[in-house]
């Protein structure tokens, strides 16, 4: 809510932040021209005269990152309904957690705030990086929760900001990088079920072998045998992919009863963890653009830009899900690249709609 009437109100700048994600290679003036023509048409008003680049930058700075984060948190939610059986296992919605890094503009402020990854021979990478840890629905690729931080913040630490927002009815998949006792037990306490690949340093104590060759075990913090144990189910298997040495997998799950989900079902479901990698690829490679560096030169505006990208990706994924449902086809048959292209074209064409076409 603003106290002054401005030529670039907060509402327009929120749209602009999402528009920068939709047109990541466009200039400030081009992106704003595309959006304001469409917004003016929708409101029945005259198109806004595009201000200077400096004015747009100042309006972005006034807005900050918090409104975009609040918008994402208010709107983003899993998309699949109970009838979308491909998005569920044993009545639980399949959710994946993972992280990604985004290159940001090489400025002193960004480097100091976000940090840089190291490279060979003790040198540092060309660009600072921001780290994002997110939750995505496997069936729809919808990223519905996220935490944004510095590259120097480990994924496990950043995950604590979103892990408490898990809920009963979810089956959360995670790679072994997340699987330490503190985070695993904290996630289990939310009531969500877990299916995480075990960290090799974790040593559960065997309790009972079950009929499907999985086994019940007690899990405690490393070096603390007096702590209250967490009872889990362990699934061991290998994948025969034709290579000389098959890779061994060990999964920890909180689904203790094989009659609810067998070891084979759970091992198959774990492969769905890679769906979040597909969602990250959509955002990084196609929406943002391959090897594109985020343009913002300050930490606050980098965060605004990232939340704009998350809002944009969620909006496109929502349209794709609704289109698939309307057409009666599987959501994974809809192309993200095609949907992105259609979204860009529809925004650009809004200025050409005649007044008689308004509905």
Tab-separated table of C-alpha atoms in Angstrom:
chain	number	residue	atom	x	y	z
A	1	UNK	CA	0.000	0.000	0.000
A	2	UNK	CA	1.545	3.286	-1.116
A	3	UNK	CA	1.166	6.721	0.460
A	4	UNK	CA	1.859	8.600	-2.782
A	5	UNK	CA	0.547	8.366	-6.307
A	6	UNK	CA	3.455	7.520	-8.586
A	7	UNK	CA	3.916	6.958	-12.303
A	8	UNK	CA	5.375	3.547	-11.453
A	9	UNK	CA	3.162	2.230	-8.619
A	10	UNK	CA	4.103	-0.833	-6.598
A	11	UNK	CA	1.497	-2.956	-8.372
A	12	UNK	CA	3.069	-2.260	-11.766
A	13	UNK	CA	6.574	-2.902	-10.414
A	14	UNK	CA	5.501	-6.267	-9.005
A	15	UNK	CA	4.286	-7.205	-12.480
A	16	UNK	CA	7.533	-5.798	-13.874
A	17	UNK	CA	9.638	-8.054	-11.636
A	18	UNK	CA	7.775	-11.083	-13.008
A	19	UNK	CA	7.985	-9.643	-16.534
A	20	UNK	CA	11.778	-9.473	-16.254
A	21	UNK	CA	11.709	-13.241	-15.704
A	22	UNK	CA	9.431	-13.769	-18.697
A	23	UNK	CA	11.673	-11.588	-20.906
A	24	UNK	CA	15.052	-12.143	-19.227
A	25	UNK	CA	17.020	-10.694	-22.151
A	26	UNK	CA	14.837	-7.612	-22.651
A	27	UNK	CA	15.860	-4.131	-21.563
A	28	UNK	CA	14.048	-2.374	-18.717
A	29	UNK	CA	12.208	-0.161	-21.197
A	30	UNK	CA	11.180	-3.037	-23.458
A	31	UNK	CA	9.873	-5.178	-20.609
A	32	UNK	CA	7.912	-2.315	-19.063
A	33	UNK	CA	6.438	-1.308	-22.441
A	34	UNK	CA	5.166	-4.841	-23.023
A	35	UNK	CA	3.624	-5.102	-19.571
A	36	UNK	CA	2.083	-1.663	-19.215
A	37	UNK	CA	0.329	-1.891	-22.573
A	38	UNK	CA	-1.246	-5.154	-21.491
A	39	UNK	CA	-2.148	-3.857	-18.020
A	40	UNK	CA	-3.654	-0.682	-19.473
A	41	UNK	CA	-5.734	-2.692	-21.916
A	42	UNK	CA	-6.992	-4.973	-19.128
A	43	UNK	CA	-7.966	-1.968	-16.979
A	44	UNK	CA	-9.450	0.038	-19.876
A	45	UNK	CA	-6.930	2.835	-19.435
A	46	UNK	CA	-4.576	4.684	-21.755
A	47	UNK	CA	-1.130	3.061	-22.049
A	48	UNK	CA	1.450	4.412	-19.631
A	49	UNK	CA	4.268	6.481	-21.085
A	50	UNK	CA	7.401	4.446	-20.401
A	51	UNK	CA	9.663	6.253	-17.892
A	52	UNK	CA	13.445	6.320	-18.137
A	53	UNK	CA	15.668	3.419	-17.142
A	54	UNK	CA	16.769	5.380	-14.069
A	55	UNK	CA	13.162	5.863	-12.944
A	56	UNK	CA	12.445	2.165	-13.407
A	57	UNK	CA	15.518	1.246	-11.354
A	58	UNK	CA	14.460	3.575	-8.525
A	59	UNK	CA	10.955	2.080	-8.551
A	60	UNK	CA	12.435	-1.422	-8.340
A	61	UNK	CA	14.529	-0.343	-5.363
A	62	UNK	CA	11.447	1.124	-3.624
A	63	UNK	CA	9.550	-2.124	-4.085
A	64	UNK	CA	12.296	-4.376	-2.715
A	65	UNK	CA	12.107	-8.160	-2.568
A	66	UNK	CA	9.561	-8.689	0.207
A	67	UNK	CA	6.359	-8.094	-1.836
A	68	UNK	CA	7.459	-10.631	-4.473
A	69	UNK	CA	8.312	-13.189	-1.796
A	70	UNK	CA	4.960	-12.569	-0.102
A	71	UNK	CA	3.133	-12.930	-3.428
A	72	UNK	CA	4.851	-16.246	-4.131
A	73	UNK	CA	4.109	-17.604	-0.656
A	74	UNK	CA	0.467	-16.520	-0.874
A	75	UNK	CA	-0.188	-18.019	-4.322
A	76	UNK	CA	2.120	-21.002	-4.828
A	77	UNK	CA	0.714	-24.401	-3.822
A	78	UNK	CA	0.775	-27.957	-5.212
A	79	UNK	CA	-1.472	-28.333	-8.260
A	80	UNK	CA	-2.391	-32.016	-8.519
A	81	UNK	CA	-5.816	-33.034	-7.266
A	82	UNK	CA	-6.638	-36.334	-5.547
A	83	UNK	CA	-7.651	-37.836	-8.894
A	84	UNK	CA	-4.216	-37.255	-10.424
A	85	UNK	CA	-2.862	-40.652	-9.394
A	86	UNK	CA	0.504	-40.176	-11.144
A	87	UNK	CA	1.311	-37.442	-8.617
A	88	UNK	CA	0.730	-39.701	-5.593
A	89	UNK	CA	2.011	-42.869	-3.982
A	90	UNK	CA	0.017	-44.656	-1.292
A	91	UNK	CA	-2.275	-41.645	-1.043
A	92	UNK	CA	0.630	-39.280	-0.441
A	93	UNK	CA	1.591	-36.408	-2.716
A	94	UNK	CA	5.107	-36.831	-4.146
A	95	UNK	CA	7.271	-33.809	-3.281
A	96	UNK	CA	10.994	-33.317	-3.901
A	97	UNK	CA	13.446	-30.998	-2.156
A	98	UNK	CA	16.696	-29.867	-3.741
A	99	UNK	CA	18.851	-26.823	-4.426
A	100	UNK	CA	20.235	-24.849	-7.365
A	101	UNK	CA	22.640	-21.949	-7.833
A	102	UNK	CA	22.183	-18.884	-10.036
A	103	UNK	CA	24.950	-16.633	-11.356
A	104	UNK	CA	24.455	-12.985	-10.328
A	105	UNK	CA	26.029	-9.758	-11.578
A	106	UNK	CA	29.690	-9.335	-10.687
A	107	UNK	CA	29.574	-6.390	-8.300
A	108	UNK	CA	31.339	-5.825	-5.008
A	109	UNK	CA	28.029	-5.881	-3.103
A	110	UNK	CA	26.849	-9.131	-4.694
A	111	UNK	CA	30.241	-10.777	-4.175
A	112	UNK	CA	30.334	-9.717	-0.531
A	113	UNK	CA	26.765	-10.799	0.165
A	114	UNK	CA	26.455	-14.035	-1.830
A	115	UNK	CA	30.049	-15.243	-2.252
A	116	UNK	CA	31.618	-17.160	-5.141
A	117	UNK	CA	32.298	-20.843	-5.743
A	118	UNK	CA	35.924	-21.890	-5.910
A	119	UNK	CA	37.512	-23.307	-9.041
A	120	UNK	CA	40.765	-25.080	-9.860
A	121	UNK	CA	44.164	-23.775	-8.716
A	122	UNK	CA	42.704	-21.714	-5.870
A	123	UNK	CA	40.960	-19.231	-8.123
A	124	UNK	CA	37.348	-18.109	-7.832
A	125	UNK	CA	34.530	-18.350	-10.351
A	126	UNK	CA	33.777	-15.430	-12.648
A	127	UNK	CA	30.438	-14.612	-11.008
A	128	UNK	CA	29.005	-14.645	-7.495
A	129	UNK	CA	26.147	-17.069	-6.998
A	130	UNK	CA	22.887	-17.118	-5.062
A	131	UNK	CA	21.625	-20.432	-3.704
A	132	UNK	CA	17.978	-21.493	-3.825
A	133	UNK	CA	16.547	-24.517	-1.997
A	134	UNK	CA	13.016	-25.384	-3.060
A	135	UNK	CA	10.116	-27.811	-2.778
A	136	UNK	CA	8.496	-28.967	-6.013
A	137	UNK	CA	5.541	-31.208	-6.725
A	138	UNK	CA	6.881	-34.117	-8.805
A	139	UNK	CA	3.711	-34.609	-10.836
A	140	UNK	CA	3.398	-30.992	-12.000
A	141	UNK	CA	6.937	-29.523	-11.665
A	142	UNK	CA	5.310	-26.713	-9.672
A	143	UNK	CA	7.842	-25.097	-7.313
A	144	UNK	CA	5.652	-24.073	-4.381
A	145	UNK	CA	8.101	-23.162	-1.618
A	146	UNK	CA	11.653	-21.859	-1.593
A	147	UNK	CA	14.380	-20.222	0.442
A	148	UNK	CA	16.936	-17.850	-1.115
A	149	UNK	CA	20.385	-17.350	0.357
A	150	UNK	CA	24.076	-16.939	-0.292
A	151	UNK	CA	26.225	-19.471	-2.089
A	152	UNK	CA	28.207	-19.740	1.155
A	153	UNK	CA	25.087	-21.019	2.979
A	154	UNK	CA	24.948	-24.847	2.793
A	155	UNK	CA	21.835	-26.447	1.329
A	156	UNK	CA	21.049	-28.193	4.622
A	157	UNK	CA	21.077	-24.870	6.464
A	158	UNK	CA	18.863	-23.165	3.896
A	159	UNK	CA	16.486	-26.146	3.903
A	160	UNK	CA	15.628	-25.454	7.544
A	161	UNK	CA	13.733	-22.349	6.396
A	162	UNK	CA	11.228	-24.435	4.429
A	163	UNK	CA	11.284	-27.863	6.083
A	164	UNK	CA	8.852	-26.820	8.811
A	165	UNK	CA	6.233	-26.022	6.149
A	166	UNK	CA	5.939	-29.660	5.112
A	167	UNK	CA	2.567	-31.185	5.956
A	168	UNK	CA	0.856	-34.545	6.483
A	169	UNK	CA	-0.188	-36.163	3.225
A	170	UNK	CA	3.162	-35.482	1.533
A	171	UNK	CA	5.857	-38.014	0.670
A	172	UNK	CA	9.051	-35.965	0.496
A	173	UNK	CA	11.992	-37.203	-1.596
A	174	UNK	CA	15.547	-36.004	-0.966
A	175	UNK	CA	19.077	-36.881	-1.997
A	176	UNK	CA	21.702	-38.056	0.491
A	177	UNK	CA	23.143	-34.549	0.789
A	178	UNK	CA	20.132	-33.606	2.911
A	179	UNK	CA	20.035	-36.810	4.954
A	180	UNK	CA	21.460	-36.008	8.357
A	181	UNK	CA	19.684	-36.885	11.583
A	182	UNK	CA	18.843	-33.275	12.622
A	183	UNK	CA	17.119	-32.393	9.332
A	184	UNK	CA	15.542	-35.834	8.850
A	185	UNK	CA	14.018	-35.873	12.345
A	186	UNK	CA	12.865	-32.265	11.986
A	187	UNK	CA	11.140	-33.081	8.699
A	188	UNK	CA	9.541	-36.219	10.167
A	189	UNK	CA	8.128	-34.143	13.045
A	190	UNK	CA	5.962	-32.175	10.579
A	191	UNK	CA	3.814	-35.263	9.933
A	192	UNK	CA	4.946	-35.567	6.316
A	193	UNK	CA	6.344	-38.931	5.258
A	194	UNK	CA	9.941	-39.081	4.027
A	195	UNK	CA	11.835	-41.114	1.430
A	196	UNK	CA	15.454	-39.940	1.556
A	197	UNK	CA	18.599	-41.543	0.235
A	198	UNK	CA	20.802	-42.363	3.208
A	199	UNK	CA	24.051	-40.615	3.941
A	200	UNK	CA	26.854	-43.199	4.125
A	201	UNK	CA	27.884	-41.952	7.570
A	202	UNK	CA	24.521	-42.847	9.148
A	203	UNK	CA	24.375	-46.199	10.932
A	204	UNK	CA	20.812	-47.306	11.816
A	205	UNK	CA	20.438	-50.184	14.305
A	206	UNK	CA	18.602	-53.202	12.874
A	207	UNK	CA	15.333	-54.153	14.593
A	208	UNK	CA	13.392	-56.458	12.269
A	209	UNK	CA	13.520	-57.706	8.678
A	210	UNK	CA	10.191	-57.373	6.882
A	211	UNK	CA	8.546	-59.568	4.257
A	212	UNK	CA	9.684	-57.439	1.296
A	213	UNK	CA	13.339	-57.538	2.492
A	214	UNK	CA	13.212	-53.980	3.827
A	215	UNK	CA	13.950	-53.675	7.531
A	216	UNK	CA	12.964	-51.616	10.531
A	217	UNK	CA	15.706	-49.765	12.375
A	218	UNK	CA	16.407	-47.226	15.079
A	219	UNK	CA	18.139	-44.018	14.056
A	220	UNK	CA	19.903	-41.744	16.513
A	221	UNK	CA	22.185	-38.706	16.247
A	222	UNK	CA	25.802	-39.650	15.596
A	223	UNK	CA	27.691	-40.257	18.843
A	224	UNK	CA	24.600	-39.974	21.073
A	225	UNK	CA	23.262	-43.394	21.970
A	226	UNK	CA	21.220	-41.969	24.845
A	227	UNK	CA	19.000	-39.866	22.558
A	228	UNK	CA	15.435	-40.932	21.842
A	229	UNK	CA	15.586	-43.037	18.661
A	230	UNK	CA	13.558	-42.479	15.522
A	231	UNK	CA	12.108	-45.703	14.094
A	232	UNK	CA	12.521	-45.864	10.325
A	233	UNK	CA	12.328	-48.413	7.513
A	234	UNK	CA	15.445	-49.115	5.432
A	235	UNK	CA	15.394	-50.228	1.792
A	236	UNK	CA	18.589	-51.527	0.157
A	237	UNK	CA	18.801	-52.158	-3.586
A	238	UNK	CA	21.015	-51.800	-6.644
A	239	UNK	CA	20.227	-50.689	-10.177
A	240	UNK	CA	21.534	-52.842	-13.015
A	241	UNK	CA	22.372	-50.264	-15.674
A	242	UNK	CA	24.852	-52.372	-17.615
A	243	UNK	CA	27.947	-50.857	-16.048
A	244	UNK	CA	30.555	-53.133	-14.407
A	245	UNK	CA	29.792	-51.976	-10.855
A	246	UNK	CA	26.134	-51.452	-10.060
A	247	UNK	CA	25.479	-48.526	-7.727
A	248	UNK	CA	24.047	-49.439	-4.346
A	249	UNK	CA	21.177	-47.414	-2.920
A	250	UNK	CA	19.942	-47.207	0.648
A	251	UNK	CA	16.706	-45.336	1.365
A	252	UNK	CA	15.288	-44.229	4.707
A	253	UNK	CA	11.504	-43.894	4.903
A	254	UNK	CA	8.953	-43.150	7.591
A	255	UNK	CA	6.370	-45.422	5.878
A	256	UNK	CA	6.891	-48.421	8.132
A	257	UNK	CA	4.217	-50.810	6.828
A	258	UNK	CA	5.068	-52.661	3.574
A	259	UNK	CA	1.354	-53.187	2.933
A	260	UNK	CA	1.033	-49.418	2.391
A	261	UNK	CA	4.006	-49.166	0.034
A	262	UNK	CA	6.324	-52.039	-0.855
A	263	UNK	CA	10.083	-51.703	-1.122
A	264	UNK	CA	9.821	-51.990	-4.918
A	265	UNK	CA	7.163	-49.259	-5.046
A	266	UNK	CA	9.270	-46.950	-2.908
A	267	UNK	CA	12.463	-47.606	-4.871
A	268	UNK	CA	10.537	-46.785	-8.055
A	269	UNK	CA	9.066	-43.653	-6.503
A	270	UNK	CA	12.504	-42.394	-5.458
A	271	UNK	CA	13.344	-41.931	-9.134
A	272	UNK	CA	10.705	-39.154	-9.146
A	273	UNK	CA	13.186	-37.050	-7.159
A	274	UNK	CA	14.737	-36.077	-10.481
A	275	UNK	CA	11.557	-34.220	-11.467
A	276	UNK	CA	12.703	-31.221	-9.425
A	277	UNK	CA	15.896	-31.159	-11.503
A	278	UNK	CA	13.643	-30.842	-14.551
A	279	UNK	CA	11.834	-27.907	-12.930
A	280	UNK	CA	15.149	-26.184	-12.182
A	281	UNK	CA	16.255	-26.730	-15.780
A	282	UNK	CA	13.043	-25.106	-17.041
A	283	UNK	CA	13.700	-22.030	-14.919
A	284	UNK	CA	17.471	-21.767	-15.470
A	285	UNK	CA	17.930	-22.886	-19.065
A	286	UNK	CA	14.715	-21.858	-20.805
A	287	UNK	CA	13.014	-19.141	-18.749
A	288	UNK	CA	16.157	-17.318	-17.621
A	289	UNK	CA	18.270	-18.423	-20.587
A	290	UNK	CA	21.298	-20.707	-20.674
A	291	UNK	CA	24.404	-19.084	-19.156
A	292	UNK	CA	22.444	-15.871	-18.503
A	293	UNK	CA	23.556	-13.881	-15.457
A	294	UNK	CA	20.907	-12.199	-13.291
A	295	UNK	CA	21.100	-8.487	-14.053
A	296	UNK	CA	20.593	-6.962	-10.595
A	297	UNK	CA	23.653	-5.308	-9.074
A	298	UNK	CA	22.556	-5.247	-5.422
A	299	UNK	CA	21.673	-8.077	-3.053
A	300	UNK	CA	18.113	-6.848	-2.413
A	301	UNK	CA	17.324	-6.608	-6.121
A	302	UNK	CA	18.926	-9.995	-6.819
A	303	UNK	CA	16.468	-11.471	-4.343
A	304	UNK	CA	13.612	-9.562	-5.987
A	305	UNK	CA	14.684	-10.930	-9.368
A	306	UNK	CA	14.828	-14.509	-8.062
A	307	UNK	CA	11.373	-14.301	-6.487
A	308	UNK	CA	10.124	-12.859	-9.793
A	309	UNK	CA	11.526	-15.907	-11.591
A	310	UNK	CA	9.841	-18.248	-9.102
A	311	UNK	CA	6.489	-16.443	-9.521
A	312	UNK	CA	6.831	-16.563	-13.311
A	313	UNK	CA	7.688	-20.270	-13.386
A	314	UNK	CA	4.780	-21.101	-11.097
A	315	UNK	CA	2.374	-19.076	-13.255
A	316	UNK	CA	3.458	-20.901	-16.420
A	317	UNK	CA	3.267	-24.287	-14.732
A	318	UNK	CA	-0.252	-23.452	-13.486
A	319	UNK	CA	-1.367	-22.591	-17.023
A	320	UNK	CA	0.171	-25.832	-18.310
A	321	UNK	CA	-1.613	-27.885	-15.657
A	322	UNK	CA	-4.962	-26.239	-16.412
A	323	UNK	CA	-4.461	-26.694	-20.166
A	324	UNK	CA	-3.629	-30.386	-19.730
A	325	UNK	CA	-6.662	-30.893	-17.496
A	326	UNK	CA	-8.943	-29.111	-19.986
A	327	UNK	CA	-7.615	-31.187	-22.902
A	328	UNK	CA	-7.699	-34.432	-20.949
A	329	UNK	CA	-4.012	-35.228	-21.508
A	330	UNK	CA	-1.206	-36.102	-19.122
A	331	UNK	CA	0.560	-32.959	-17.808
A	332	UNK	CA	3.976	-34.315	-18.825
A	333	UNK	CA	2.822	-34.281	-22.460
A	334	UNK	CA	2.716	-30.455	-22.390
A	335	UNK	CA	5.944	-28.692	-23.394
A	336	UNK	CA	7.316	-26.064	-21.035
A	337	UNK	CA	9.242	-24.437	-23.892
A	338	UNK	CA	6.042	-24.131	-25.944
A	339	UNK	CA	4.107	-22.775	-22.959
A	340	UNK	CA	6.849	-20.213	-22.280
A	341	UNK	CA	6.801	-19.110	-25.911
A	342	UNK	CA	3.005	-18.769	-25.878
A	343	UNK	CA	3.121	-16.757	-22.641
A	344	UNK	CA	5.681	-14.356	-24.094
A	345	UNK	CA	3.705	-13.977	-27.287
A	346	UNK	CA	0.387	-13.408	-25.516
A	347	UNK	CA	1.850	-10.640	-23.328
A	348	UNK	CA	3.420	-8.995	-26.370
A	349	UNK	CA	0.171	-9.174	-28.350
A	350	UNK	CA	-2.016	-7.655	-25.640
A	351	UNK	CA	-1.525	-4.151	-27.046
A	352	UNK	CA	-3.092	-5.261	-30.343
A	353	UNK	CA	-6.452	-6.300	-28.914
A	354	UNK	CA	-9.210	-3.897	-30.102
A	355	UNK	CA	-11.424	-2.313	-27.456
A	356	UNK	CA	-14.374	-4.342	-28.713
A	357	UNK	CA	-12.494	-7.504	-27.774
A	358	UNK	CA	-12.538	-6.752	-24.064
A	359	UNK	CA	-14.414	-9.232	-21.907
